[in-house]
Coordinates of C-alpha atoms in Angstrom, one line a residue:
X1 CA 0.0 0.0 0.0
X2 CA 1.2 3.4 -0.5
X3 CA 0.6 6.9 1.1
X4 CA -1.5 7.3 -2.0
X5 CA -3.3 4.4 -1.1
X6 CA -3.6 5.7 2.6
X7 CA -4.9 9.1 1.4
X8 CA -7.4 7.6 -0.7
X9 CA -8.8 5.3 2.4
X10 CA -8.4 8.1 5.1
X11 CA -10.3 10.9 3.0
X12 CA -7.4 13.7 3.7
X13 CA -4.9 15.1 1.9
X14 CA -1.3 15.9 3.3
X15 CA 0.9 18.4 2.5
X16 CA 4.0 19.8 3.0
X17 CA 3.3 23.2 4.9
X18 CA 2.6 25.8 2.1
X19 CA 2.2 29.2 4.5
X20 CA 1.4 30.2 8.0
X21 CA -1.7 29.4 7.9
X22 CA -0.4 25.9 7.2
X23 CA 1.8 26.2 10.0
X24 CA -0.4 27.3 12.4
X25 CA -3.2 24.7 11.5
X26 CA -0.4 22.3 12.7
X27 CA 0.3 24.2 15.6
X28 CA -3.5 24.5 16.5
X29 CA -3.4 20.0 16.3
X30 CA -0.3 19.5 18.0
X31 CA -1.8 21.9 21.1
X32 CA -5.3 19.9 20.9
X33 CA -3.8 16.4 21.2
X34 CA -0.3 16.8 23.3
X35 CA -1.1 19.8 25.5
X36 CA -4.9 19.5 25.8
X37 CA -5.2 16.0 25.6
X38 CA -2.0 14.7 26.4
X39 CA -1.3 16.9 29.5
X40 CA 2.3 18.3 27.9
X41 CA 3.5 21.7 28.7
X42 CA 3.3 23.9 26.2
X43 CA 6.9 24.9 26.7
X44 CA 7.8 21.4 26.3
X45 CA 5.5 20.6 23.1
X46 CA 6.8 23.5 20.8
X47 CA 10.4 23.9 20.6
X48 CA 13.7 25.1 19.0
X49 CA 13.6 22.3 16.3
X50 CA 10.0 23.4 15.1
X51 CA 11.9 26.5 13.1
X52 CA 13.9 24.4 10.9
X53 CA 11.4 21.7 10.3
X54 CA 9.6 20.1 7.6
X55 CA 5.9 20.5 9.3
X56 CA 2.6 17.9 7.6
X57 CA -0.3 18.5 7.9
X58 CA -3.5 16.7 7.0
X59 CA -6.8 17.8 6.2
X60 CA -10.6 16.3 5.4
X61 CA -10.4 16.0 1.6
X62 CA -14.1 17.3 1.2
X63 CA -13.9 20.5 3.5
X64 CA -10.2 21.1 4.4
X65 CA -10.9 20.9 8.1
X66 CA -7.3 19.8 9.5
X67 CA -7.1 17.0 11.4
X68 CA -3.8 16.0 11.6
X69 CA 0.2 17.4 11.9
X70 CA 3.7 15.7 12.0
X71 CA 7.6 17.2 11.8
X72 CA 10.1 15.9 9.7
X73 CA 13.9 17.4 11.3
X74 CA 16.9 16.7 8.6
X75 CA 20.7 17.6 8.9
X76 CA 22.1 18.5 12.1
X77 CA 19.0 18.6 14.2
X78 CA 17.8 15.5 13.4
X79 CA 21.6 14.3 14.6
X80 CA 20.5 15.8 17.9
X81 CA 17.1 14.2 18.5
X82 CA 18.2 10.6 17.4
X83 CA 21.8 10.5 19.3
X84 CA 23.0 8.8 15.9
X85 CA 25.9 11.3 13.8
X86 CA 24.4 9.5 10.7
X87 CA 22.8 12.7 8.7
X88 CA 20.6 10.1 6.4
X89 CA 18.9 9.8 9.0
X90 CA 15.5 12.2 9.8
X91 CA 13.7 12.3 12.9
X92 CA 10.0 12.5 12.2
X93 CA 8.0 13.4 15.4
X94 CA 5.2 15.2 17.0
X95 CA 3.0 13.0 14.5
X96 CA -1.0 14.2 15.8
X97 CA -4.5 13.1 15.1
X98 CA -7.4 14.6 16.3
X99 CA -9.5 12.4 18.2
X100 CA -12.3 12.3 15.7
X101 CA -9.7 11.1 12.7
X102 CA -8.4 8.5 14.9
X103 CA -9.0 4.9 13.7
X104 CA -9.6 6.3 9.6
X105 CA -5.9 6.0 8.1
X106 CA -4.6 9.7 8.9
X107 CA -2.1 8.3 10.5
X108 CA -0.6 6.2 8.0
X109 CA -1.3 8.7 5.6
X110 CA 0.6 11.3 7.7
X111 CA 3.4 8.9 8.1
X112 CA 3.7 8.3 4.7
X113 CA 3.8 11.9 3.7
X114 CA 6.2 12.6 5.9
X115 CA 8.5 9.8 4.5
X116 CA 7.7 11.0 1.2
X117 CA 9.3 14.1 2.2
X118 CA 12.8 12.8 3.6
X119 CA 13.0 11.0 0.1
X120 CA 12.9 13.7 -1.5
X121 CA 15.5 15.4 0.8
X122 CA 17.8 12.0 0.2
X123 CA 17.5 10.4 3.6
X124 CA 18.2 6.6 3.6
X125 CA 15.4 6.1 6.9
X126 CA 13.4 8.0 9.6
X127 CA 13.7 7.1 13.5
X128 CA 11.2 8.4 15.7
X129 CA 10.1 7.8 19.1
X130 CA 6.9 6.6 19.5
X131 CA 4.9 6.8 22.8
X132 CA 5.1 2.9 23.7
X133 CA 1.1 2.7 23.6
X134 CA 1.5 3.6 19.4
X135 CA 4.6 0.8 19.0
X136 CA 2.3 -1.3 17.0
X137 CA 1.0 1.6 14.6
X138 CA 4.3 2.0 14.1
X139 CA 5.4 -1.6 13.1
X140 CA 2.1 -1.9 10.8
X141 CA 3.8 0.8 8.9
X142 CA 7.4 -0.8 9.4
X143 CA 9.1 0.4 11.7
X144 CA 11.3 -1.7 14.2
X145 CA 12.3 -0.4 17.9
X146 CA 15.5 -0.4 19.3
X147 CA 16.9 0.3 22.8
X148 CA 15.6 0.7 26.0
X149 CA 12.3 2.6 27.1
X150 CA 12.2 6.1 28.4
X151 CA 10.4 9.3 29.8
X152 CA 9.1 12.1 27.2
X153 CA 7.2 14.7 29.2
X154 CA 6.3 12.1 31.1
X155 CA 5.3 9.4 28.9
X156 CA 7.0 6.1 27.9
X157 CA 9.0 6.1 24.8
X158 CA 10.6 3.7 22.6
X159 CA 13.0 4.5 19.6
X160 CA 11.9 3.1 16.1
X161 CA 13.4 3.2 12.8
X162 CA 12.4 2.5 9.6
X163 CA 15.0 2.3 6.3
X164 CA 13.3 4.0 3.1
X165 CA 13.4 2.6 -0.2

């Protein structure tokens, strides 16, 4: 299946973020689901890496509502958030999904958008680390985890990587 594919079955479309209003729409998901939701400080949920990154977002395909946000960090920041020196390596995180999009493939379609987007900037794979109740979204979509849990403003982690083709 690919993020086509996903697209198609989740009824959004993902893009790479055109404008501010693209960037904020992201914002506006990631503060819904992690702060709102999640119970992560703000100050902790937006950060220095959020400048330099590639920002996803998702929206309905029929009315452009976004419902959905994720980060892709390249170079020497994604160096920083995945402790490896390898710089074909990104770091995709702060991957979000609205409650009521949860469960309908904007997920997966996210994911794959966002790997779409480190081909395109000639990485070789994307780690990320997944809050351990997602590990087995993440493995559907093939990603493997590696290493020992650990605390993310507050919440279990696990580090996954995935090579791209």
């Amino acid at each position: 299946m690919t993020a086509a594919d996903d697209v198609r079955r989740a009824g959004v479309t993902c893009r790479v973020a055109e404008d501010q209003g693209d960037l904020d729409a992201c914002f506006a998901v990631r503060k819904e689901v992690f702060v709102a939701e999640q119970g992560v400080p703000e100050d902790l949920e937006y950060d220095e890496y959020d400048a330099g990154a590639v920002h996803v977002l998702a929206v309905r395909a029929g009315d452009g509502v976004p419902v959905g946000a994720g980060r892709l960090l390249t170079g020497a920041a994604a160096v920083v958030k995945n402790g490896d020196p390898d710089t074909g390596v990104g770091a995709l995180g702060r991957l979000a999904v609205v409650r009521s999009a949860r469960g309908l493939g904007a997920g997966a379609a996210l994911v794959g958008a966002i790997e779409e987007a480190a081909r395109a900037r000639g990485l070789t794979a994307v780690d990320l680390h997944a809050q351990t109740h997602a590990l087995g979204f993440y493995e559907r979509l093939g990603y493997v985890a590696y290493g020992a849990e650990f605390l993310d403003a507050g919440i279990e982690h696990l580090a996954m990587r995935k090579a791209l083709r």
